CSV table of C-alpha atoms in Angstrom, one decimal:
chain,number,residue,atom,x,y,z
A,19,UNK,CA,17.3,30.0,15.3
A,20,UNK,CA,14.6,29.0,12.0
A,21,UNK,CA,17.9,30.7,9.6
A,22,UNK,CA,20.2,27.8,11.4
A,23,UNK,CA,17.9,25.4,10.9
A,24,UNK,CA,17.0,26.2,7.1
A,25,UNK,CA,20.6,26.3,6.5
A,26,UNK,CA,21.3,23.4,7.8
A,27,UNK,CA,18.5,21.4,5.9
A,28,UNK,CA,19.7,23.0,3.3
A,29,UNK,CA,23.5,22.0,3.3
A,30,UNK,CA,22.4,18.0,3.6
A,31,UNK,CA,24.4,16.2,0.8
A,32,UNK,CA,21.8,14.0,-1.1
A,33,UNK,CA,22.4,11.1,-3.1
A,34,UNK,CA,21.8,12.5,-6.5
A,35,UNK,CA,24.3,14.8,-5.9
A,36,UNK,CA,26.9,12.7,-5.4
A,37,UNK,CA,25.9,10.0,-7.8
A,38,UNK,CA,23.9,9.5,-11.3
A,39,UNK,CA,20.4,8.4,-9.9
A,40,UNK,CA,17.5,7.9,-11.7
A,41,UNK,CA,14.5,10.7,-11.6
A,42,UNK,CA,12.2,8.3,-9.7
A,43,UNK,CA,13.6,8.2,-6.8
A,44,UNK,CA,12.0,8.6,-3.8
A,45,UNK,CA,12.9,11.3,-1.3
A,46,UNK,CA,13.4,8.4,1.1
A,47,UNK,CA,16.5,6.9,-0.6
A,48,UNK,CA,17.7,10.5,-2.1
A,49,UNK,CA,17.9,11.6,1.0
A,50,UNK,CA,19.8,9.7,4.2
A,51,UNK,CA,18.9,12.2,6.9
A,52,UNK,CA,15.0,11.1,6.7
A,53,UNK,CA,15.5,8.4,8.4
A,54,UNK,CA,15.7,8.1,12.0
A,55,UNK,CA,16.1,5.4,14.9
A,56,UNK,CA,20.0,4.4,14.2
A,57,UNK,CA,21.7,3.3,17.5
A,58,UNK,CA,19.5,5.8,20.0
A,59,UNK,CA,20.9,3.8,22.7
A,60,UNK,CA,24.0,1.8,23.7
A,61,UNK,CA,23.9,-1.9,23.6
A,62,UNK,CA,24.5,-4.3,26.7
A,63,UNK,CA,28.0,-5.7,25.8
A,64,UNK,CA,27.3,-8.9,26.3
A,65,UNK,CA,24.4,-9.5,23.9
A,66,UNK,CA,25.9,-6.8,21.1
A,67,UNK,CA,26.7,-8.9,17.5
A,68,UNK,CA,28.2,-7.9,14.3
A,69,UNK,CA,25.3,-7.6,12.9
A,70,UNK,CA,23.5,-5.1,15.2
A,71,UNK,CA,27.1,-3.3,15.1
A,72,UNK,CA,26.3,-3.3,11.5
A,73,UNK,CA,22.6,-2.4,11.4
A,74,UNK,CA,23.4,0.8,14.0
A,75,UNK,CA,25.5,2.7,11.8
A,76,UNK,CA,23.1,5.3,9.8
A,77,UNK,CA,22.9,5.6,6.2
A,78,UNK,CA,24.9,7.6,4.3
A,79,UNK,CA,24.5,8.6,0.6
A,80,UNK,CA,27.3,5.9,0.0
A,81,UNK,CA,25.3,2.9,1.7
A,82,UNK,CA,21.9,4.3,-0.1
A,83,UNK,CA,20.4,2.8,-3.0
A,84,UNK,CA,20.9,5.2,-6.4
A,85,UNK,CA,17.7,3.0,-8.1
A,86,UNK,CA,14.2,2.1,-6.9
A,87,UNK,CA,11.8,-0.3,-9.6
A,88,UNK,CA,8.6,0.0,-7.3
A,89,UNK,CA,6.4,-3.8,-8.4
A,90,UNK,CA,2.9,-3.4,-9.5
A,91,UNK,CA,0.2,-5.6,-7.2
A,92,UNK,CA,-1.8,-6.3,-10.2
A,93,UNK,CA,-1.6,-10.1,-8.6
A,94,UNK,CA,-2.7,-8.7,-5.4
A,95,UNK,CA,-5.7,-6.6,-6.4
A,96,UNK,CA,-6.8,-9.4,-9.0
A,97,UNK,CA,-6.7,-11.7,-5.2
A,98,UNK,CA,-8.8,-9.3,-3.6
A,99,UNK,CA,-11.6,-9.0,-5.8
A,100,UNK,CA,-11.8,-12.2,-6.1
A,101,UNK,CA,-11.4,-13.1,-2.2
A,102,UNK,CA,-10.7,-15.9,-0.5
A,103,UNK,CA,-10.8,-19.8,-1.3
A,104,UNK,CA,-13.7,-21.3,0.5
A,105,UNK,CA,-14.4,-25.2,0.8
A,106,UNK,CA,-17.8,-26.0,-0.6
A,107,UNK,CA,-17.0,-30.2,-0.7
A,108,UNK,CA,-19.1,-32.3,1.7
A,109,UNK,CA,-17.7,-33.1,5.3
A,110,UNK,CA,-17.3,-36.4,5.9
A,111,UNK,CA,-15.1,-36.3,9.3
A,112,UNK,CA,-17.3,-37.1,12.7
A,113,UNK,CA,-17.7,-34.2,14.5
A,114,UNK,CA,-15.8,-34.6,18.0
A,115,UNK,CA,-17.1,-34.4,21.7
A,116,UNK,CA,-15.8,-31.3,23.4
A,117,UNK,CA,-16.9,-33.1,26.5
């Protein structure tokens, strides 16, 4: 039963084999089978789109991305050192009865 298996996981046709990728890439978009949740159940007809017909079908190496430029959050981290903007002018507005 574990030989099945391992032969199976082993006979999954990646995207660098099919196309020129770069050597970056992430396991996620080399490989379609990792992810999961693609149309686990039938739609109610009446409230199916194009779009969700779309969105069902599950990758395959054709539909998945052959390049990944991952950003750097230098931005972000500068942000969070700095943290965030707080008000320090004088308050002028009358405060209001709750009651």
């Amino acid at each position: 039963m574990a030989d099945a298996q391992d032969t199976a996981a082993t006979n999954v046709t990646k995207t660098s084999d099919v196309y020129r990728t770069l050597t970056s890439l992430p396991e996620r978009f080399n490989d379609p089978t990792v992810l999961k949740g693609y149309q686990e159940k039938a739609p109610h007809p009446i409230y199916q789109t194009s779009s969700s017909v779309y969105g069902g079908a599950a990758p395959c190496v054709h539909t998945m991305p052959n390049q990944y430029h991952g950003r750097v959050n230098k931005f972000t981290a500068q942000l969070a050192a700095a943290g965030n903007y707080t008000y320090s002018g004088l308050n002028t507005e009358m405060d209001k009865n709750v009651v």
